[in-house]
Coordinates of C-alpha atoms in Angstrom, one line a residue:
X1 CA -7.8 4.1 10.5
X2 CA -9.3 2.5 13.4
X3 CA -7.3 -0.7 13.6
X4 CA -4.0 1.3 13.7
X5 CA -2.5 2.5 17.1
X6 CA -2.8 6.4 17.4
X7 CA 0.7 7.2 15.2
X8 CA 3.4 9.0 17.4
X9 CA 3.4 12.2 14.8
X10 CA 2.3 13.6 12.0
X11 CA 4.8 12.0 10.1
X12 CA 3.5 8.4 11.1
X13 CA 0.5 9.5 10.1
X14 CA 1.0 11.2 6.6
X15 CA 3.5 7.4 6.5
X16 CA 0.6 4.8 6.9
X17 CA -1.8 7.3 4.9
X18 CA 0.4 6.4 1.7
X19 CA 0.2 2.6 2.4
X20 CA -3.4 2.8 2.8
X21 CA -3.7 4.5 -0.4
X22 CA -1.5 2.0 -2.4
X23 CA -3.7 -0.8 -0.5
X24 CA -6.7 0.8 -2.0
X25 CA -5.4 3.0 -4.8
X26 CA -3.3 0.1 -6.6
X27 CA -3.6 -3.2 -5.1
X28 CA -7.3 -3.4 -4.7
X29 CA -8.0 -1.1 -7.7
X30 CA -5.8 -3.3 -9.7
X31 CA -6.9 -6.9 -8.3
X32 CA -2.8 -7.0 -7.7
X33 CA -4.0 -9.3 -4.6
X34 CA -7.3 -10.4 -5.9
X35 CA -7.8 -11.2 -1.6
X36 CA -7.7 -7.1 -0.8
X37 CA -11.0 -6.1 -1.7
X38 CA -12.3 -8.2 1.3
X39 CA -10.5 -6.9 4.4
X40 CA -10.2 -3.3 2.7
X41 CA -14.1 -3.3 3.1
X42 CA -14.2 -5.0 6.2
X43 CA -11.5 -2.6 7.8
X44 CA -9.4 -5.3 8.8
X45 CA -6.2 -4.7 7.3
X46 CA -3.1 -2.7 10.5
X47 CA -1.0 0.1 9.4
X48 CA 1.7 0.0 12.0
X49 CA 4.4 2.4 11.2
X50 CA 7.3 0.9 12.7
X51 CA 10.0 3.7 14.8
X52 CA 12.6 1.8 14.8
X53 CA 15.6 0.9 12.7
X54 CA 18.2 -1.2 14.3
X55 CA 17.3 -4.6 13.5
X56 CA 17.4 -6.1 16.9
X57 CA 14.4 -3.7 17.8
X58 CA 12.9 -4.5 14.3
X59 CA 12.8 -8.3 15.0
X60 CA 11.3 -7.4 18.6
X61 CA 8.5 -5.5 16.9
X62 CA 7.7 -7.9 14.3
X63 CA 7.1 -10.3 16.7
X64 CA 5.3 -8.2 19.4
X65 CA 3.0 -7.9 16.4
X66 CA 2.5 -11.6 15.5
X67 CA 1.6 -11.4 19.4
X68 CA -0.5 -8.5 19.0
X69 CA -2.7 -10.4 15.9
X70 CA -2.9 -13.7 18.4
X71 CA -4.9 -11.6 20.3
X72 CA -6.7 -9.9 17.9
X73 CA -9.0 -12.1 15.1
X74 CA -10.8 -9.4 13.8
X75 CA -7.5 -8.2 12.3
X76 CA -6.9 -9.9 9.2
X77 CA -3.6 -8.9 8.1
X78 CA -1.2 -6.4 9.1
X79 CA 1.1 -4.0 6.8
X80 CA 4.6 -3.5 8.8
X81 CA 5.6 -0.6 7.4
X82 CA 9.6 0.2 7.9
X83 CA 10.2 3.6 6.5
X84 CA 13.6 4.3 8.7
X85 CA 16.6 1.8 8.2
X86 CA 16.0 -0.6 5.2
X87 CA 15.7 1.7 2.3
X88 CA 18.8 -0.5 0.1
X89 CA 17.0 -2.9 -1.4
X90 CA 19.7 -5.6 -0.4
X91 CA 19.6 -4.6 3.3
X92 CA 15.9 -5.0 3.7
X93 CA 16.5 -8.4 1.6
X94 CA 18.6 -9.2 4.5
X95 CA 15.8 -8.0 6.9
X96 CA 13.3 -10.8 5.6
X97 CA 15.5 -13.9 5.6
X98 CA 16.3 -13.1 9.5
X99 CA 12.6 -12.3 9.8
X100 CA 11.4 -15.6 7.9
X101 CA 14.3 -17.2 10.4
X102 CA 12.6 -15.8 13.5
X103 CA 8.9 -16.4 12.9
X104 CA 10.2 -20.6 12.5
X105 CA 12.9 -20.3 15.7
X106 CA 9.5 -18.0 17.9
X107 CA 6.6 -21.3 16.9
X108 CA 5.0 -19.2 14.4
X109 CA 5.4 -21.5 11.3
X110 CA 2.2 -22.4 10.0
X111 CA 0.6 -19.3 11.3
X112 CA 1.9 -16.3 9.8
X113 CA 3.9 -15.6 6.5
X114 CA 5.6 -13.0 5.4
X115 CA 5.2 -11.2 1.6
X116 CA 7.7 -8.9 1.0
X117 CA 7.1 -4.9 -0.5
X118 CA 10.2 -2.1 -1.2
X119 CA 10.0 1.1 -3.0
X120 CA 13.0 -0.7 -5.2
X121 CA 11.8 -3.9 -5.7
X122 CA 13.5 -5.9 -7.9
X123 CA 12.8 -9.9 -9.0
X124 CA 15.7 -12.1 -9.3
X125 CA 16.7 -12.0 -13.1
X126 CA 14.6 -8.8 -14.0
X127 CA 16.3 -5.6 -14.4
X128 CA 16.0 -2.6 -12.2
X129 CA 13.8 -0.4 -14.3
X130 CA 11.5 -3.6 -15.5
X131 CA 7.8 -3.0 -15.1
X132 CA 7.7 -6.4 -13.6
X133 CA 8.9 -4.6 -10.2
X134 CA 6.0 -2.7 -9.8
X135 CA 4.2 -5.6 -8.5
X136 CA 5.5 -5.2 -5.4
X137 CA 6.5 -1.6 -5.2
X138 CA 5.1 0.2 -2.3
X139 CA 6.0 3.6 -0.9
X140 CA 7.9 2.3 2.4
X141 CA 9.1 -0.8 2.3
X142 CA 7.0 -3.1 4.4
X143 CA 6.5 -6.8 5.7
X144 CA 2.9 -7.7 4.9
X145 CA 2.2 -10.5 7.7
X146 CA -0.2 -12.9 6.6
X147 CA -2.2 -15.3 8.6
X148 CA -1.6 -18.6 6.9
X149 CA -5.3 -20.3 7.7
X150 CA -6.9 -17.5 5.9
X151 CA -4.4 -17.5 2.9
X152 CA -4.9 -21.4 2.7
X153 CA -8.7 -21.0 2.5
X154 CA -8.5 -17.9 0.7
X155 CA -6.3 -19.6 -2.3
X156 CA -8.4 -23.1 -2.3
X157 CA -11.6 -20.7 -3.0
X158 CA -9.9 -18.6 -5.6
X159 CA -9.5 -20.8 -9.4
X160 CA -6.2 -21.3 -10.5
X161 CA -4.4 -19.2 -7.7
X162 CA -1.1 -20.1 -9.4
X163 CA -1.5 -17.9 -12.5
X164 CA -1.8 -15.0 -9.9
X165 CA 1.9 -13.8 -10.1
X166 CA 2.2 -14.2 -14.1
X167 CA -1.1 -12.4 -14.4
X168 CA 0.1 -9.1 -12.4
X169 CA 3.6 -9.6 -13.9
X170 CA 1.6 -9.2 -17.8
X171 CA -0.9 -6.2 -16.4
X172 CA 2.6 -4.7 -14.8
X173 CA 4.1 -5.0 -18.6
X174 CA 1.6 -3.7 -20.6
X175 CA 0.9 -0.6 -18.1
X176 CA 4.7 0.2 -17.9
X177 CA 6.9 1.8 -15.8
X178 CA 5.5 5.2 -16.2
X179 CA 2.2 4.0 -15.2
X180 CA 2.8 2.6 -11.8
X181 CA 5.7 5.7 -11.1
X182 CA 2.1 7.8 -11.4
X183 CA 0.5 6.0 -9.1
X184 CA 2.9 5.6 -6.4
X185 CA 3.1 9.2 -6.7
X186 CA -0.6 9.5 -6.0
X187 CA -0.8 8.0 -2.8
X188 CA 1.9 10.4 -1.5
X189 CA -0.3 13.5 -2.5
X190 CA -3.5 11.5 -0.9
X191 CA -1.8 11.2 2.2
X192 CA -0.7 15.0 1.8
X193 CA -4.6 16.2 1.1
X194 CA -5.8 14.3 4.2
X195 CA -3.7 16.9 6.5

């Protein structure tokens, strides 16, 4: 994709392939973010496959990229993708409160936001194998960063933005399980068809 730096391997590659898939394959496809469409057509939307895991580094990346989108306005969004280090649920968990933390203590608050995807995702008070989940299952899990301008004007355009959550939560439910473990498993073989 043209907005993402060249990867560092094949592996990076074949990585942000997948998320780009889901983007288009089940967010977009499904109106799960009824905002995707947009900056999937426009091209504006960063894969950035992220090397690290220690969380020190992590935290230096995530906000090298906040700096990175300063800089940048014709990228809408970005999709940091974490596939070494935070695959327990809990642990990534852990990952986005410090992250939330950092973007307030760094001046970022009121710019960017962060939405939260993990292969295991799991609501508070849902069980593990709940459809529910699926609405914010991705491949790798990732920290979507969001620039809040476009999210406010985004959501004051969009009717009843409120009933978004409860409306992917009922699509999620009478799909199933089954359904979204076949799509997820689609955008790994579209990534592997692209090598």
């Amino acid at each position: 994709m043209s907005l993402q730096r060249p990867a560092q391997d094949k592996d990076n590659q074949s990585i942000a392939s997948q998320m780009q898939a889901w983007v288009e394959q089940v967010v977009m496809k499904y109106n799960i973010c009824p905002f995707a469409r947009k900056e999937v057509l426009a091209d504006s939307i960063r894969y950035q496959v992220i090397e690290h895991h220690k969380l020190e580094q992590v935290l230096t990346s995530l906000i090298e990229e906040c700096q990175f989108l300063d800089n940048h306005s014709e990228i809408e969004t970005t999709l940091f993708i974490l596939p070494r280090g935070f695959e327990g649920f809990y642990l990534y968990l852990d990952l986005v409160d410090i992250a939330n933390d950092l973007l307030i203590e760094q001046g970022y608050e009121g710019v960017y936001q962060l939405a939260s995807f993990h292969p295991d995702y799991c609501f508070d008070g849902e069980s593990q194998d709940s459809a529910a989940n699926y609405t914010n299952r991705s491949p790798y899990p990732a920290l979507h960063i969001i620039r809040e301008a476009s999210m406010e004007k985004a959501l004051a355009e969009y009717n009843e933005p409120e009933t978004i959550p409860e409306r992917n939560i009922a699509f999620a439910e009478r799909k199933g399980s089954d359904f979204f473990i076949e799509l997820l498993k689609r955008c790994k073989h579209a990534s592997e068809s692209k090598e």
